Coordinates of C-alpha atoms in Angstrom, one line a residue:
M1 CA -46.7 -46.1 72.2
C2 CA -46.4 -43.3 69.7
A3 CA -43.5 -40.8 70.0
T4 CA -44.5 -37.3 71.0
R5 CA -43.8 -34.7 68.3
S6 CA -41.8 -31.8 69.4
R7 CA -43.2 -28.3 68.8
P8 CA -41.3 -26.3 66.2
T9 CA -39.3 -23.4 67.6
S10 CA -40.4 -19.9 66.7
A11 CA -37.4 -19.5 64.5
A12 CA -38.2 -22.6 62.6
A13 CA -41.9 -21.7 62.3
K14 CA -41.0 -18.3 60.8
R15 CA -38.5 -19.7 58.3
P16 CA -39.6 -18.5 54.8
R17 CA -40.3 -21.1 52.2
G18 CA -38.5 -21.3 48.8
R19 CA -35.0 -20.3 47.9
P20 CA -33.1 -18.1 50.4
R21 CA -32.6 -14.5 49.4
K22 CA -29.4 -13.7 47.6
T23 CA -27.0 -11.4 49.2
P24 CA -26.0 -8.1 47.4
D25 CA -22.8 -9.7 46.3
Q26 CA -24.6 -12.7 44.9
R27 CA -27.1 -10.5 43.0
D28 CA -24.2 -8.6 41.5
D29 CA -22.4 -11.8 40.3
G30 CA -24.1 -11.7 36.9
N31 CA -23.2 -8.0 36.3
R32 CA -19.6 -8.7 37.4
R33 CA -19.3 -11.5 34.9
Q34 CA -20.7 -9.3 32.1
D35 CA -18.2 -6.5 33.1
L36 CA -15.3 -9.0 32.8
I37 CA -16.5 -10.2 29.4
Q38 CA -16.8 -6.6 28.1
A39 CA -13.5 -5.5 29.5
A40 CA -11.7 -8.6 28.1
A41 CA -13.2 -8.0 24.6
N42 CA -12.0 -4.4 24.7
L43 CA -8.5 -5.3 26.0
F44 CA -8.0 -8.2 23.6
R45 CA -8.6 -5.9 20.8
R46 CA -6.3 -3.1 22.0
H47 CA -3.4 -5.3 23.2
G48 CA -4.1 -8.8 21.8
F49 CA -4.8 -11.9 23.8
N50 CA -1.1 -12.6 24.7
G51 CA -0.6 -8.9 25.6
T52 CA -3.4 -8.8 28.1
S53 CA -3.1 -10.2 31.6
T54 CA -5.9 -11.3 33.9
R55 CA -4.8 -8.5 36.2
H56 CA -5.5 -5.9 33.5
I57 CA -8.9 -7.4 32.8
A58 CA -9.9 -7.5 36.4
F59 CA -8.7 -3.9 36.9
A60 CA -10.6 -2.7 33.9
A61 CA -13.8 -4.3 35.3
G62 CA -13.3 -2.6 38.7
M63 CA -12.3 -5.8 40.5
H64 CA -9.4 -7.2 42.5
S65 CA -6.8 -9.1 40.4
G66 CA -7.8 -12.6 41.7
S67 CA -11.6 -12.0 41.5
L68 CA -11.6 -13.0 37.8
F69 CA -11.1 -16.6 38.7
C70 CA -14.3 -16.7 40.7
H71 CA -16.1 -16.4 37.3
F72 CA -13.7 -18.0 34.8
K73 CA -11.3 -20.9 35.2
S74 CA -8.6 -19.2 33.1
K75 CA -7.9 -16.3 30.6
E76 CA -8.5 -18.9 27.8
A77 CA -12.0 -19.7 29.2
L78 CA -12.8 -15.9 29.2
L79 CA -11.6 -15.6 25.6
Y80 CA -13.8 -18.5 24.6
E81 CA -16.8 -16.7 26.2
V82 CA -15.9 -13.5 24.4
I83 CA -15.7 -15.2 21.0
Q84 CA -18.9 -17.3 21.7
R85 CA -20.7 -14.1 22.6
G86 CA -19.6 -12.4 19.4
M87 CA -20.7 -15.2 17.2
R88 CA -24.0 -16.0 18.9
S89 CA -25.0 -12.3 18.8
A90 CA -24.2 -12.1 15.1
L91 CA -26.2 -15.2 14.4
A92 CA -29.2 -13.9 16.3
R93 CA -29.2 -10.6 14.5
Q94 CA -28.8 -12.3 11.1
T95 CA -31.7 -14.6 11.9
I96 CA -34.0 -11.6 12.3
V97 CA -33.0 -10.3 8.8
L98 CA -33.5 -13.7 7.2
R99 CA -37.0 -14.0 8.6
G100 CA -38.1 -10.9 6.8
K101 CA -39.8 -11.1 3.5
H102 CA -37.3 -9.7 1.0
D103 CA -36.3 -10.6 -2.6
A104 CA -32.8 -11.9 -2.9
A105 CA -31.2 -8.6 -3.9
A106 CA -32.8 -6.8 -0.9
A107 CA -31.8 -9.7 1.4
L108 CA -28.2 -9.6 0.3
R109 CA -28.0 -5.9 0.8
Q110 CA -29.4 -6.2 4.3
L111 CA -27.1 -9.1 5.2
I112 CA -24.1 -7.0 4.0
R113 CA -25.3 -3.9 5.9
L114 CA -25.8 -6.0 9.1
H115 CA -22.4 -7.6 8.8
F116 CA -20.7 -4.2 8.5
E117 CA -22.7 -3.0 11.5
T118 CA -21.8 -6.1 13.5
L119 CA -18.1 -5.7 12.7
L120 CA -17.7 -2.0 13.0
E121 CA -20.3 -0.8 15.5
T122 CA -22.5 -3.2 17.6
N123 CA -20.0 -6.1 18.3
S124 CA -16.8 -4.6 17.1
D125 CA -14.5 -5.7 20.0
F126 CA -16.1 -9.2 20.1
M127 CA -15.8 -9.8 16.4
W128 CA -12.1 -8.7 16.5
A129 CA -11.6 -11.6 18.9
V130 CA -13.5 -14.0 16.6
L131 CA -11.4 -13.1 13.6
Y132 CA -8.0 -12.6 15.2
E133 CA -7.7 -14.3 18.6
S134 CA -9.4 -17.7 18.1
R135 CA -6.0 -19.4 17.5
A136 CA -5.6 -19.2 21.3
L137 CA -8.5 -21.6 21.8
N138 CA -8.1 -25.3 22.4
T139 CA -9.1 -27.8 19.7
R140 CA -12.6 -28.5 21.2
Q141 CA -13.4 -24.8 21.6
L142 CA -12.1 -23.9 18.2
R143 CA -14.2 -26.7 16.6
L144 CA -17.4 -25.3 18.2
I145 CA -16.6 -21.7 17.1
E146 CA -15.9 -22.9 13.6
E147 CA -19.3 -24.6 13.6
L148 CA -20.9 -21.3 14.5
Q149 CA -19.0 -19.4 11.8
S150 CA -20.0 -22.1 9.3
N151 CA -23.7 -21.8 10.2
Y152 CA -23.4 -18.0 9.9
E153 CA -21.9 -18.1 6.4
A154 CA -24.1 -20.9 5.2
A155 CA -27.2 -18.8 5.8
W156 CA -26.1 -16.6 2.9
T157 CA -25.8 -19.4 0.4
P158 CA -29.6 -19.7 -0.6
V159 CA -29.6 -15.9 -1.2
L160 CA -26.5 -16.1 -3.4
H161 CA -27.9 -19.1 -5.3
E162 CA -31.1 -17.2 -6.0
L163 CA -29.2 -14.2 -7.3
A164 CA -27.0 -16.5 -9.5
S165 CA -30.0 -18.2 -11.0
T166 CA -31.3 -14.8 -12.2
G167 CA -27.9 -13.7 -13.5
C168 CA -27.5 -11.0 -10.9
L169 CA -24.4 -12.4 -9.2
R170 CA -21.0 -11.5 -10.7
A171 CA -19.3 -14.7 -9.7
E172 CA -20.1 -18.4 -9.0
V173 CA -21.6 -18.8 -5.6
P174 CA -18.7 -20.5 -3.7
L175 CA -16.2 -17.8 -5.0
A176 CA -18.7 -15.0 -4.4
R177 CA -19.1 -16.1 -0.8
H178 CA -15.4 -16.2 -0.1
L179 CA -14.8 -12.8 -1.8
I180 CA -17.7 -11.2 0.1
F181 CA -16.6 -12.4 3.6
G182 CA -13.0 -11.7 2.9
S183 CA -13.8 -8.1 1.9
L184 CA -16.3 -7.5 4.7
N185 CA -14.1 -8.9 7.4
W186 CA -11.0 -7.0 6.3
S187 CA -12.9 -3.7 6.9
L188 CA -12.3 -4.2 10.6
Q189 CA -8.6 -3.4 9.9
W190 CA -9.0 -0.2 7.9
F191 CA -12.4 1.3 8.4
D192 CA -12.5 4.7 10.2
A193 CA -15.9 6.5 10.5
K194 CA -14.0 9.8 10.9
N195 CA -12.9 9.5 7.2
G196 CA -16.4 10.3 6.1
A197 CA -17.7 7.0 4.7
S198 CA -20.9 5.6 6.3
L199 CA -22.0 2.0 6.7
D200 CA -24.5 2.7 3.9
D201 CA -21.7 3.9 1.7
L202 CA -19.8 0.7 2.4
T203 CA -22.9 -1.4 1.7
D204 CA -23.6 0.3 -1.6
A205 CA -20.0 -0.2 -2.7
M206 CA -20.0 -3.9 -1.7
V207 CA -23.3 -4.6 -3.5
A208 CA -22.0 -3.0 -6.7
L209 CA -18.9 -5.2 -6.5
V210 CA -20.8 -8.5 -6.3
M211 CA -24.1 -7.8 -8.2
H212 CA -25.0 -6.6 -11.7
D213 CA -27.4 -3.7 -11.9
T214 CA -29.7 -5.7 -14.1
P215 CA -30.0 -9.5 -14.6
R216 CA -27.8 -11.1 -17.3

């Protein structure tokens, strides 16, 4: 004898299919996480990683002191996210430049201009963390960040080789690359837009330092 199926209750019959709707707090989780990342980047630059507490970060993001740990396991995990965000954004912006159809001289100029912009405008706080706070990462995290940095710098090498082959580069490629990045990155320490120099001025000066006006 077959079992009699029970009728679904009206509540069960009206239950909507698919994922349940998110509560307002759940919908806001992504924004809260972004607020924490941005606040942390700003505070790490102003006070250093060691001089910034999780309470300061949460307060700057408009959250209770313990709420940070709903999004990140630790302050170190938040630092890793800040540094990753800085490097991945720089890589994405650089890729757009490299996809363009430019000769080597124009490509180098655009790469230098973009690097200044990334350091001094668009991603300034994040790139500060990349350059000066990565020592607080653990070995695994540091290895992954170094890989991203290596990929970023390696993308300049074909451009520099092309310039060297035509006699436009003032130094051998490996040396030129070290000198370029050393000079560009140091600008984060001293550049002040209020002093009158623009990013275009910086780019012109950097290009003049590394390239001959005419091939040799």
